[in-house]
Amino acid sequence: MKKTTLATALLVAVSGAQAGTYFEPLSAPNTNTDADSFNNAPFSIPVNWKQELVASREIMSQQFADRGEEYPYSFANWDMLDFGGDDNEFVFIPHEVDGGAGITRLNRDTGEAVVLLQGNLAGFVDTNDNDGWNFHNDDFTGLDPAVISPNGTLLTGEEWGYGSGRMFEMANPTTATGADDAEWRWLSNIPSVSHEGVQFDSEGRMYFIDEYNSGSIYRLTPNFGSDLSSGKIEVLVVDAYDGNPAENYNSASNAAASRTGAATWVTMVDEFGAVQTTADPYDFSNRGGRYAADELNGTPYGRPEDLTVGTLANGNEAVYFATTSENIVYSIELTSETTAMVGEYVNSEVTPDLIGNDPVGTGNPSDSTYGLDDPDNLASDVVGNIFIIEDENPGDVFMAHDADKDGVAESVSLFASLGQYGSEPTGFKNDPRDPFTFYVNIQHPTSHGHNDSLWVIKHDIADMCGCQDTRFRAQYVKCVSKAAKKLGIQRSMRNDLVEVAANSSCGKEWKGHKGLWKNHGERGGLRR
């Protein structure tokens, strides 16, 4: 059901509900293509926010040269990053290239980078998971995700190219000194599909997608704790879906078929490893998981890409996934161990924005016009707001607002816009160290020497209060409120900023003291 946009519904007081908009939404995309803009300020961002360069291919190449080494020339297309380490000091960057793909680990405190995985550029990949497999003697293509698992391991998978749709796991991502002592294994129990989104729910189940115009949604339930090398594989089937799962999502057979509503997780491979289909999901020469899903009536979506997980107001978890071809972000509410409810979280032809566009994506907007188009990556902040990153050239970053947390967003707001043609924002992620800081990669900037780069976008409050700074941590939330007032930010937005601070790692201890909440309400002007 489409909701009515009420600005007052988004101005939520500090009561544990979802926060509203803690930035002034942009009203137009960034179409600035000059070199100075790209090198110094590639994004349009809201007032009171700033952007800083963290790393680039040029910086990496110079660093490796200074050590007498060579940064792999194939390491372009920086993609979906993740953080790891005892203090989240590491950033893991996958390289989505056709041959010689790999993973770079960057220590953002010291600037030191090492290569954890690199394909041998042989032009073919191993499709046999025998005991002799060795990552040093194999090639990799289209590595899209880099995801730290709940167990602290690093996951990556092949999306495209001559890669075979494999998923890999590294046991020692934070302690390895490089590829020589890296401990990689091929998770050959994961079906062959075009991997991109990989995420976990609170039970440790791993969700993954097949990025394809007839792509399905899968999950692994490990047999033993967080060991991902065995377990039950299931595919999502909408109960009322009566189309042709082997065809594209918008084919004549599927155009009128229901792909939302009550759904069931149907077993493809049981917990003992027994395949439940005639089609072999482990055909690593032919994306076999795709055909096994079709056999089970796995509901097809239009290029599902990234995933994120959140919690609804009723306490159920929800898995969100973006479909680039459909311009829709779906939500999968996990209603039981085997059932789910699928809905449209954001639909660019239905969902409005906060600046008067209803819907936000009327007419399937082009690169240089305003509107949500080709949603690709997803990211969550500390209060559960979901950011939607476009697969566009240039691309925008929108934030969705679901004030009542029912899995259907009331509206969206444009947060950032990358203005360089030939480039794409990707890997957008909230910094676990600071709730007002986001990291984002710029991928394949063809007009600027293919100098892929990593940027940080952060609120002025990140410097004024310092979530990790011991000078502010004891009274972090109060500091945020005072800083927002000093910056001249209106009361409703200050409330939203305080809500974000209170739900961060630096604010939770402070939030537990009701007396401090009362004092803060008197001094900071918070109103319930």
Short mmCIF file of C-alpha atoms in Angstrom, two decimals:
data_model
loop_
_atom_site.label_atom_id
_atom_site.label_comp_id
_atom_site.label_asym_id
_atom_site.label_seq_id
_atom_site.Cartn_x
_atom_site.Cartn_y
_atom_site.Cartn_z
CA MET A 1 0.00 0.00 0.00
CA LYS A 2 1.34 3.43 -0.93
CA LYS A 3 1.77 5.75 2.00
CA THR A 4 1.16 9.48 2.22
CA THR A 5 4.25 11.55 2.90
CA LEU A 6 3.91 13.52 6.10
CA ALA A 7 6.96 15.50 7.02
CA THR A 8 5.93 15.46 10.66
CA ALA A 9 6.05 11.68 10.69
CA LEU A 10 9.73 11.87 9.88
CA LEU A 11 10.60 14.30 12.65
CA VAL A 12 10.75 11.65 15.32
CA ALA A 13 11.67 12.54 18.89
CA VAL A 14 14.21 10.55 20.85
CA SER A 15 12.16 7.55 21.85
CA GLY A 16 13.91 4.64 20.12
CA ALA A 17 11.88 5.09 16.92
CA GLN A 18 13.52 5.47 13.56
CA ALA A 19 15.20 8.81 13.09
CA GLY A 20 14.20 11.23 10.38
CA THR A 21 16.37 13.11 7.94
CA TYR A 22 19.57 14.29 9.58
CA PHE A 23 20.69 16.22 6.49
CA GLU A 24 19.21 18.75 4.09
CA PRO A 25 18.26 16.73 0.98
CA LEU A 26 19.85 17.69 -2.33
CA SER A 27 17.47 18.84 -5.03
CA ALA A 28 19.53 18.08 -8.15
CA PRO A 29 22.18 15.62 -9.33
CA ASN A 30 25.80 16.63 -9.70
CA THR A 31 26.77 16.97 -13.36
CA ASN A 32 30.12 18.69 -12.82
CA THR A 33 32.73 16.91 -14.95
CA ASP A 34 35.80 19.12 -14.58
CA ALA A 35 39.05 17.58 -13.38
CA ASP A 36 39.44 19.81 -10.33
CA SER A 37 36.03 18.74 -9.10
CA PHE A 38 36.87 15.09 -9.53
CA ASN A 39 40.20 15.37 -7.75
CA ASN A 40 39.01 17.51 -4.86
CA ALA A 41 35.24 17.23 -4.42
CA PRO A 42 33.65 14.62 -6.70
CA PHE A 43 30.38 14.48 -4.74
CA SER A 44 27.63 16.99 -4.17
CA ILE A 45 26.78 16.64 -0.49
CA PRO A 46 24.52 18.46 1.99
CA VAL A 47 25.46 21.50 4.03
CA ASN A 48 27.57 20.68 7.13
CA TRP A 49 29.09 17.63 5.40
CA LYS A 50 32.58 17.30 3.90
CA GLN A 51 34.46 14.82 1.69
CA GLU A 52 38.05 13.64 1.87
CA LEU A 53 40.19 11.35 -0.27
CA VAL A 54 41.40 8.23 1.56
CA ALA A 55 43.20 6.20 -1.14
CA SER A 56 43.40 5.69 -4.89
CA ARG A 57 45.08 3.45 -7.44
CA GLU A 58 47.76 6.12 -7.93
CA ILE A 59 48.39 6.31 -4.19
CA MET A 60 48.51 2.53 -3.89
CA SER A 61 50.88 2.22 -6.85
CA GLN A 62 53.28 4.78 -5.38
CA GLN A 63 53.18 3.13 -1.96
CA PHE A 64 53.99 -0.29 -3.43
CA ALA A 65 56.75 1.23 -5.58
CA ASP A 66 58.30 2.82 -2.50
CA ARG A 67 58.46 -0.67 -0.96
CA GLY A 68 60.06 -2.11 -4.08
CA GLU A 69 56.83 -3.89 -5.03
CA GLU A 70 54.22 -3.49 -7.77
CA TYR A 71 50.55 -2.86 -7.15
CA PRO A 72 48.63 -5.15 -9.55
CA TYR A 73 47.78 -3.23 -12.72
CA SER A 74 44.58 -5.27 -12.99
CA PHE A 75 43.23 -3.89 -9.69
CA ALA A 76 40.65 -1.49 -11.13
CA ASN A 77 36.91 -1.33 -10.42
CA TRP A 78 37.05 -0.89 -6.65
CA ASP A 79 33.77 -2.26 -5.38
CA MET A 80 31.76 -3.21 -2.28
CA LEU A 81 34.03 -2.68 0.70
CA ASP A 82 33.78 -3.78 4.30
CA PHE A 83 35.54 -3.03 7.59
CA GLY A 84 37.35 -5.43 9.93
CA GLY A 85 39.93 -5.78 12.66
CA ASP A 86 39.81 -5.35 16.43
CA ASP A 87 39.22 -1.62 16.01
CA ASN A 88 37.84 -1.79 12.45
CA GLU A 89 41.14 -0.39 11.29
CA PHE A 90 41.06 -2.33 8.03
CA VAL A 91 39.11 -1.61 4.87
CA PHE A 92 38.75 -4.54 2.45
CA ILE A 93 38.41 -3.57 -1.23
CA PRO A 94 37.45 -6.09 -3.94
CA HIS A 95 38.40 -5.52 -7.58
CA GLU A 96 35.62 -6.34 -10.01
CA VAL A 97 37.66 -6.98 -13.16
CA ASP A 98 37.64 -9.63 -15.87
CA GLY A 99 40.79 -11.55 -15.04
CA GLY A 100 43.35 -10.93 -12.34
CA ALA A 101 40.68 -9.92 -9.84
CA GLY A 102 41.60 -9.79 -6.18
CA ILE A 103 41.31 -8.11 -2.78
CA THR A 104 43.26 -5.20 -1.28
CA ARG A 105 43.38 -4.64 2.49
CA LEU A 106 43.98 -1.05 3.55
CA ASN A 107 44.93 -0.05 7.08
CA ARG A 108 43.18 3.30 7.29
CA ASP A 109 45.18 4.31 10.38
CA THR A 110 48.61 3.80 8.85
CA GLY A 111 47.73 3.95 5.14
CA GLU A 112 49.51 0.63 4.53
CA ALA A 113 47.96 -1.59 1.87
CA VAL A 114 48.57 -5.27 1.12
CA VAL A 115 47.19 -7.66 -1.48
CA LEU A 116 45.27 -10.60 0.02
CA LEU A 117 44.17 -12.28 -3.21
CA GLN A 118 45.17 -11.92 -6.85
CA GLY A 119 44.21 -13.95 -9.89
CA ASN A 120 47.04 -15.29 -12.02
CA LEU A 121 45.65 -13.81 -15.27
CA ALA A 122 45.78 -17.24 -16.92
CA GLY A 123 42.49 -16.62 -18.70
CA PHE A 124 40.62 -19.58 -17.24
CA VAL A 125 39.40 -20.67 -13.81
CA ASP A 126 39.25 -23.94 -11.93
CA THR A 127 35.75 -25.45 -11.93
CA ASN A 128 36.73 -28.59 -10.03
CA ASP A 129 36.63 -28.38 -6.24
CA ASN A 130 39.05 -31.24 -5.67
CA ASP A 131 41.47 -31.32 -2.79
CA GLY A 132 44.25 -29.95 -4.96
CA TRP A 133 42.68 -26.51 -5.40
CA ASN A 134 45.15 -23.73 -4.67
CA PHE A 135 44.23 -20.06 -4.89
CA HIS A 136 47.80 -19.20 -5.92
CA ASN A 137 47.31 -21.19 -9.13
CA ASP A 138 43.90 -19.91 -10.15
CA ASP A 139 42.39 -16.87 -11.77
CA PHE A 140 39.43 -14.84 -10.49
CA THR A 141 37.00 -12.56 -12.29
CA GLY A 142 34.31 -10.08 -11.33
CA LEU A 143 34.90 -10.16 -7.57
CA ASP A 144 32.12 -7.91 -6.33
CA PRO A 145 31.53 -8.26 -2.59
CA ALA A 146 34.01 -8.13 0.25
CA VAL A 147 32.10 -9.06 3.40
CA ILE A 148 33.34 -9.81 6.91
CA SER A 149 31.30 -12.69 8.32
CA PRO A 150 30.05 -12.89 11.94
CA ASN A 151 32.99 -15.21 12.54
CA GLY A 152 35.51 -12.61 11.38
CA THR A 153 36.34 -14.34 8.11
CA LEU A 154 36.37 -12.52 4.77
CA LEU A 155 34.02 -13.52 1.94
CA THR A 156 34.14 -12.66 -1.73
CA GLY A 157 32.48 -14.10 -4.83
CA GLU A 158 32.53 -13.98 -8.60
CA GLU A 159 29.78 -12.10 -10.36
CA TRP A 160 30.72 -12.09 -14.04
CA GLY A 161 33.48 -12.65 -16.59
CA TYR A 162 34.87 -16.09 -17.28
CA GLY A 163 34.69 -16.77 -13.55
CA SER A 164 32.48 -19.65 -12.56
CA GLY A 165 30.25 -18.09 -9.91
CA ARG A 166 32.32 -19.30 -6.97
CA MET A 167 32.44 -17.97 -3.42
CA PHE A 168 35.64 -17.87 -1.37
CA GLU A 169 36.42 -17.44 2.32
CA MET A 170 39.62 -16.19 3.99
CA ALA A 171 40.22 -17.37 7.53
CA ASN A 172 42.85 -14.77 8.55
CA PRO A 173 41.96 -11.47 6.85
CA THR A 174 43.26 -9.23 9.62
CA THR A 175 46.46 -11.09 10.51
CA ALA A 176 47.83 -12.14 7.12
CA THR A 177 50.81 -10.12 5.92
CA GLY A 178 49.74 -10.61 2.32
CA ALA A 179 48.74 -13.27 -0.18
CA ASP A 180 51.70 -15.52 0.75
CA ASP A 181 50.26 -16.40 4.16
CA ALA A 182 46.58 -15.89 3.33
CA GLU A 183 44.30 -18.80 4.20
CA TRP A 184 41.67 -19.00 1.44
CA ARG A 185 39.22 -21.79 0.75
CA TRP A 186 36.67 -22.25 -1.98
CA LEU A 187 33.18 -22.62 -0.43
CA SER A 188 32.18 -25.21 -2.97
CA ASN A 189 28.98 -25.96 -1.01
CA ILE A 190 27.62 -22.60 -2.21
CA PRO A 191 25.85 -22.99 -5.58
CA SER A 192 27.29 -21.38 -8.67
CA VAL A 193 25.51 -18.06 -9.31
CA SER A 194 26.47 -14.48 -10.16
CA HIS A 195 27.43 -13.25 -6.69
CA GLU A 196 27.10 -9.72 -5.42
CA GLY A 197 25.07 -9.17 -2.26
CA VAL A 198 26.03 -11.27 0.78
CA GLN A 199 24.64 -10.60 4.27
CA PHE A 200 23.83 -12.39 7.53
CA ASP A 201 20.84 -12.31 9.86
CA SER A 202 21.06 -12.53 13.65
CA GLU A 203 20.80 -16.33 13.50
CA GLY A 204 23.93 -16.56 11.37
CA ARG A 205 22.10 -17.50 8.16
CA MET A 206 23.83 -16.20 5.04
CA TYR A 207 21.75 -14.60 2.28
CA PHE A 208 23.06 -14.24 -1.27
CA ILE A 209 21.67 -13.42 -4.70
CA ASP A 210 22.05 -14.29 -8.36
CA GLU A 211 22.55 -11.03 -10.25
CA TYR A 212 20.60 -11.86 -13.36
CA ASN A 213 17.39 -10.64 -14.98
CA SER A 214 15.81 -13.85 -13.78
CA GLY A 215 17.76 -13.86 -10.52
CA SER A 216 16.65 -15.56 -7.31
CA ILE A 217 17.34 -15.00 -3.60
CA TYR A 218 19.14 -17.77 -1.67
CA ARG A 219 20.26 -18.49 1.86
CA LEU A 220 22.60 -20.86 3.67
CA THR A 221 21.82 -22.14 7.16
CA PRO A 222 25.16 -23.48 8.47
CA ASN A 223 25.17 -26.91 10.09
CA PHE A 224 27.72 -25.98 12.74
CA GLY A 225 27.68 -22.51 14.23
CA SER A 226 29.33 -20.04 11.90
CA ASP A 227 31.13 -22.61 9.74
CA LEU A 228 30.00 -21.78 6.21
CA SER A 229 31.44 -24.91 4.59
CA SER A 230 28.27 -26.96 5.06
CA GLY A 231 24.58 -26.43 5.62
CA LYS A 232 21.15 -26.22 4.06
CA ILE A 233 20.69 -24.15 0.90
CA GLU A 234 17.24 -22.67 0.21
CA VAL A 235 15.67 -20.44 -2.43
CA LEU A 236 12.89 -17.89 -1.95
CA VAL A 237 9.54 -18.80 -3.53
CA VAL A 238 6.61 -16.39 -3.39
CA ASP A 239 3.59 -18.60 -2.74
CA ALA A 240 1.33 -16.92 -5.30
CA TYR A 241 3.99 -16.74 -8.02
CA ASP A 242 2.68 -18.58 -11.10
CA GLY A 243 5.01 -17.37 -13.85
CA ASN A 244 7.97 -18.99 -15.57
CA PRO A 245 11.03 -18.85 -13.30
CA ALA A 246 13.39 -19.61 -16.20
CA GLU A 247 12.39 -16.41 -17.98
CA ASN A 248 13.25 -12.79 -17.24
CA TYR A 249 11.28 -11.05 -14.52
CA ASN A 250 9.38 -8.94 -17.09
CA SER A 251 8.67 -11.59 -19.73
CA ALA A 252 5.13 -12.17 -20.94
CA SER A 253 4.86 -15.10 -18.53
CA ASN A 254 6.04 -13.05 -15.56
CA ALA A 255 4.67 -9.57 -16.17
CA ALA A 256 1.42 -10.29 -14.35
CA ALA A 257 2.75 -12.93 -11.97
CA SER A 258 2.83 -12.01 -8.29
CA ARG A 259 6.33 -11.61 -6.89
CA THR A 260 5.35 -10.13 -3.53
CA GLY A 261 3.32 -11.46 -0.61
CA ALA A 262 3.63 -14.60 1.49
CA ALA A 263 6.68 -16.70 0.60
CA THR A 264 8.45 -19.89 1.56
CA TRP A 265 12.12 -20.87 1.74
CA VAL A 266 12.33 -24.06 -0.34
CA THR A 267 15.22 -26.48 0.13
CA MET A 268 17.63 -26.85 -2.77
CA VAL A 269 20.35 -28.76 -0.89
CA ASP A 270 19.53 -30.33 2.46
CA GLU A 271 21.72 -30.17 5.57
CA PHE A 272 23.36 -33.47 4.61
CA GLY A 273 24.44 -32.10 1.23
CA ALA A 274 21.81 -33.99 -0.76
CA VAL A 275 20.75 -32.03 -3.84
CA GLN A 276 16.97 -31.85 -4.19
CA THR A 277 16.89 -30.98 -7.90
CA THR A 278 17.69 -32.68 -11.17
CA ALA A 279 19.70 -29.64 -12.19
CA ASP A 280 23.14 -29.56 -10.56
CA PRO A 281 23.54 -26.37 -8.47
CA TYR A 282 27.28 -27.10 -8.41
CA ASP A 283 27.75 -26.93 -12.16
CA PHE A 284 30.53 -24.35 -11.94
CA SER A 285 30.79 -24.17 -15.71
CA ASN A 286 27.25 -22.96 -16.22
CA ARG A 287 25.91 -21.09 -13.14
CA GLY A 288 24.14 -24.27 -12.04
CA GLY A 289 22.43 -22.69 -9.02
CA ARG A 290 20.31 -20.65 -11.41
CA TYR A 291 18.79 -23.73 -13.08
CA ALA A 292 18.26 -25.52 -9.78
CA ALA A 293 16.34 -22.46 -8.54
CA ASP A 294 14.19 -22.50 -11.67
CA GLU A 295 13.31 -26.13 -11.03
CA LEU A 296 12.06 -25.20 -7.55
CA ASN A 297 10.02 -22.26 -8.88
CA GLY A 298 12.44 -19.76 -7.33
CA THR A 299 10.84 -16.36 -7.85
CA PRO A 300 12.77 -14.33 -10.46
CA TYR A 301 13.72 -10.68 -9.96
CA GLY A 302 15.34 -8.13 -12.26
CA ARG A 303 19.04 -8.13 -11.47
CA PRO A 304 18.98 -8.39 -7.68
CA GLU A 305 22.25 -6.92 -6.48
CA ASP A 306 23.09 -5.91 -2.93
CA LEU A 307 21.53 -6.92 0.39
CA THR A 308 21.22 -5.45 3.85
CA VAL A 309 19.44 -6.66 7.00
CA GLY A 310 17.33 -4.68 9.46
CA THR A 311 14.73 -5.11 12.20
CA LEU A 312 11.08 -4.10 11.88
CA ALA A 313 8.89 -2.56 14.57
CA ASN A 314 7.29 -5.95 15.27
CA GLY A 315 10.70 -7.44 16.09
CA ASN A 316 11.04 -9.51 12.93
CA GLU A 317 14.17 -9.17 10.88
CA ALA A 318 13.93 -8.10 7.25
CA VAL A 319 16.33 -8.70 4.39
CA TYR A 320 16.34 -5.89 1.83
CA PHE A 321 17.57 -6.33 -1.73
CA ALA A 322 17.92 -3.91 -4.64
CA THR A 323 16.82 -4.81 -8.18
CA THR A 324 18.60 -2.67 -10.72
CA SER A 325 16.43 -3.56 -13.71
CA GLU A 326 13.19 -2.97 -11.80
CA ASN A 327 14.10 0.25 -9.95
CA ILE A 328 12.71 -1.40 -6.81
CA VAL A 329 14.16 -2.26 -3.42
CA TYR A 330 12.29 -5.22 -1.91
CA SER A 331 11.97 -6.27 1.72
CA ILE A 332 11.77 -9.89 2.89
CA GLU A 333 10.25 -10.03 6.37
CA LEU A 334 11.37 -13.24 8.08
CA THR A 335 8.12 -14.41 9.64
CA SER A 336 9.27 -17.89 10.74
CA GLU A 337 12.04 -20.40 10.17
CA THR A 338 10.59 -21.31 6.77
CA THR A 339 8.25 -18.47 5.80
CA ALA A 340 8.58 -14.85 4.78
CA MET A 341 6.60 -11.88 3.51
CA VAL A 342 7.94 -10.05 0.46
CA GLY A 343 7.04 -6.41 -0.15
CA GLU A 344 8.21 -3.34 -2.01
CA TYR A 345 10.31 -1.20 0.31
CA VAL A 346 11.06 1.51 -2.26
CA ASN A 347 9.65 1.69 -5.78
CA SER A 348 10.92 4.63 -7.82
CA GLU A 349 7.57 4.82 -9.63
CA VAL A 350 5.58 4.82 -6.37
CA THR A 351 7.69 6.22 -3.54
CA PRO A 352 7.88 10.05 -3.25
CA ASP A 353 10.72 12.16 -1.94
CA LEU A 354 10.79 14.93 0.66
CA ILE A 355 11.16 17.79 -1.82
CA GLY A 356 7.90 17.28 -3.69
CA ASN A 357 8.60 14.68 -6.37
CA ASP A 358 5.84 12.08 -6.29
CA PRO A 359 7.02 9.56 -7.26
CA VAL A 360 10.74 10.19 -7.05
CA GLY A 361 11.58 8.30 -10.25
CA THR A 362 8.91 9.48 -12.66
CA GLY A 363 9.86 8.68 -16.23
CA ASN A 364 12.88 6.52 -15.43
CA PRO A 365 15.32 9.43 -14.97
CA SER A 366 18.50 9.60 -17.00
CA ASP A 367 22.02 10.06 -15.66
CA SER A 368 21.84 13.83 -15.57
CA THR A 369 18.26 14.30 -14.30
CA TYR A 370 16.91 14.04 -10.79
CA GLY A 371 15.36 10.78 -9.62
CA LEU A 372 16.11 7.33 -8.28
CA ASP A 373 17.20 4.98 -11.06
CA ASP A 374 19.00 1.62 -11.16
CA PRO A 375 19.34 0.93 -7.41
CA ASP A 376 22.40 -1.21 -6.79
CA ASN A 377 24.19 -1.11 -3.43
CA LEU A 378 22.45 -0.87 -0.06
CA ALA A 379 23.79 0.24 3.31
CA SER A 380 22.30 0.80 6.77
CA ASP A 381 23.12 3.40 9.39
CA VAL A 382 22.97 2.86 13.16
CA VAL A 383 19.24 3.66 13.43
CA GLY A 384 18.24 1.43 10.53
CA ASN A 385 17.88 3.99 7.75
CA ILE A 386 18.76 2.36 4.45
CA PHE A 387 20.87 4.12 1.84
CA ILE A 388 20.34 3.23 -1.81
CA ILE A 389 23.25 3.69 -4.22
CA GLU A 390 22.58 3.89 -7.94
CA ASP A 391 24.30 1.89 -10.66
CA GLU A 392 24.46 5.03 -12.73
CA ASN A 393 27.01 7.15 -14.53
CA PRO A 394 27.13 9.47 -12.62
CA GLY A 395 25.29 8.00 -9.66
CA ASP A 396 23.34 9.18 -6.66
CA VAL A 397 22.98 8.04 -3.06
CA PHE A 398 19.44 8.23 -1.63
CA MET A 399 18.31 7.54 1.93
CA ALA A 400 14.95 5.81 2.48
CA HIS A 401 12.65 6.78 5.37
CA ASP A 402 10.54 4.11 7.06
CA ALA A 403 9.42 5.93 10.19
CA ASP A 404 7.05 3.22 11.41
CA LYS A 405 9.53 0.46 10.47
CA ASP A 406 6.99 -1.73 8.72
CA GLY A 407 9.17 -2.58 5.72
CA VAL A 408 7.61 0.01 3.38
CA ALA A 409 9.41 3.35 3.11
CA GLU A 410 7.28 6.50 3.13
CA SER A 411 9.79 8.55 1.15
CA VAL A 412 13.41 9.02 0.10
CA SER A 413 15.94 11.88 0.19
CA LEU A 414 18.95 12.55 -2.03
CA PHE A 415 22.06 12.48 0.18
CA ALA A 416 25.00 12.55 -2.24
CA SER A 417 25.60 12.73 -5.98
CA LEU A 418 28.72 11.80 -7.93
CA GLY A 419 29.15 14.18 -10.86
CA GLN A 420 31.78 12.54 -13.03
CA TYR A 421 30.68 10.72 -16.17
CA GLY A 422 32.43 7.42 -16.63
CA SER A 423 32.34 6.80 -12.88
CA GLU A 424 30.03 5.09 -10.41
CA PRO A 425 29.69 5.26 -6.60
CA THR A 426 29.85 1.86 -4.98
CA GLY A 427 30.63 0.20 -1.67
CA PHE A 428 28.92 2.96 0.34
CA LYS A 429 29.09 1.99 4.01
CA ASN A 430 28.62 3.58 7.44
CA ASP A 431 31.89 3.72 9.38
CA PRO A 432 31.53 1.47 12.47
CA ARG A 433 33.79 3.90 14.32
CA ASP A 434 31.63 6.96 13.77
CA PRO A 435 27.89 7.20 13.01
CA PHE A 436 28.32 10.42 11.01
CA THR A 437 30.99 9.06 8.66
CA PHE A 438 30.52 7.05 5.46
CA TYR A 439 33.05 5.44 3.14
CA VAL A 440 32.44 5.08 -0.59
CA ASN A 441 34.43 3.94 -3.61
CA ILE A 442 34.50 5.65 -7.00
CA GLN A 443 34.66 2.98 -9.66
CA HIS A 444 36.00 3.12 -13.27
CA PRO A 445 36.34 6.91 -13.72
CA THR A 446 37.21 6.64 -17.43
CA SER A 447 37.74 10.37 -17.88
CA HIS A 448 40.39 10.52 -15.16
CA GLY A 449 42.88 7.80 -15.95
CA HIS A 450 40.86 4.98 -14.40
CA ASN A 451 42.07 6.20 -11.02
CA ASP A 452 39.58 4.34 -8.82
CA SER A 453 39.51 5.85 -5.36
CA LEU A 454 38.13 5.60 -1.84
CA TRP A 455 36.49 8.64 -0.25
CA VAL A 456 35.01 9.51 3.10
CA ILE A 457 31.89 11.66 3.49
CA LYS A 458 31.36 12.92 7.01
CA HIS A 459 29.36 15.43 9.01
CA ASP A 460 31.18 18.32 10.68
CA ILE A 461 30.07 16.77 13.98
CA ALA A 462 32.42 13.84 13.32
CA ASP A 463 35.33 16.22 13.83
CA MET A 464 33.72 18.36 16.51
CA CYS A 465 32.80 15.48 18.83
CA GLY A 466 34.89 12.51 17.76
CA CYS A 467 33.07 9.27 18.53
CA GLN A 468 36.39 7.51 19.20
CA ASP A 469 37.94 10.45 21.03
CA THR A 470 38.12 9.81 24.78
CA ARG A 471 37.67 13.54 25.40
CA PHE A 472 34.07 13.28 24.18
CA ARG A 473 33.06 9.67 24.57
CA ALA A 474 31.76 9.87 28.14
CA GLN A 475 29.25 12.53 27.10
CA TYR A 476 29.13 11.87 23.39
CA VAL A 477 25.41 12.44 22.87
CA LYS A 478 25.48 15.75 24.76
CA CYS A 479 28.45 16.81 22.64
CA VAL A 480 26.54 16.03 19.45
CA SER A 481 23.56 18.08 20.59
CA LYS A 482 25.72 21.06 21.50
CA ALA A 483 27.70 20.81 18.26
CA ALA A 484 24.51 20.72 16.20
CA LYS A 485 23.23 23.80 18.00
CA LYS A 486 26.55 25.57 17.45
CA LEU A 487 26.29 24.80 13.73
CA GLY A 488 22.87 26.46 13.64
CA ILE A 489 20.99 23.28 12.79
CA GLN A 490 17.23 23.46 13.33
CA ARG A 491 15.72 21.70 16.33
CA SER A 492 14.01 18.84 14.45
CA MET A 493 17.22 17.91 12.66
CA ARG A 494 19.17 18.21 15.92
CA ASN A 495 16.80 15.64 17.38
CA ASP A 496 17.56 13.33 14.47
CA LEU A 497 21.32 13.81 14.89
CA VAL A 498 21.03 13.07 18.61
CA GLU A 499 19.04 9.91 17.87
CA VAL A 500 21.80 8.72 15.57
CA ALA A 501 24.47 9.50 18.17
CA ALA A 502 22.51 7.73 20.92
CA ASN A 503 22.24 4.54 18.86
CA SER A 504 25.94 4.48 17.99
CA SER A 505 28.56 2.48 19.84
CA CYS A 506 29.66 5.70 21.56
CA GLY A 507 26.18 6.66 22.69
CA LYS A 508 24.66 3.45 23.99
CA GLU A 509 26.23 3.61 27.45
CA TRP A 510 25.20 7.23 27.83
CA LYS A 511 21.70 6.44 26.58
CA GLY A 512 21.14 3.98 29.40
CA HIS A 513 21.08 6.68 32.07
CA LYS A 514 17.57 8.15 32.26
CA GLY A 515 18.76 11.06 34.36
CA LEU A 516 21.15 12.09 31.63
CA TRP A 517 18.31 11.92 29.12
CA LYS A 518 16.30 14.26 31.33
CA ASN A 519 19.16 16.70 31.74
CA HIS A 520 19.87 16.54 28.05
CA GLY A 521 16.24 17.27 27.29
CA GLU A 522 16.36 20.39 29.44
CA ARG A 523 19.61 21.70 28.00
CA GLY A 524 19.33 20.56 24.41
CA GLY A 525 15.65 21.32 24.00
CA LEU A 526 14.54 17.81 23.00
CA ARG A 527 10.78 17.45 23.00
CA ARG A 528 8.84 14.23 23.03
#
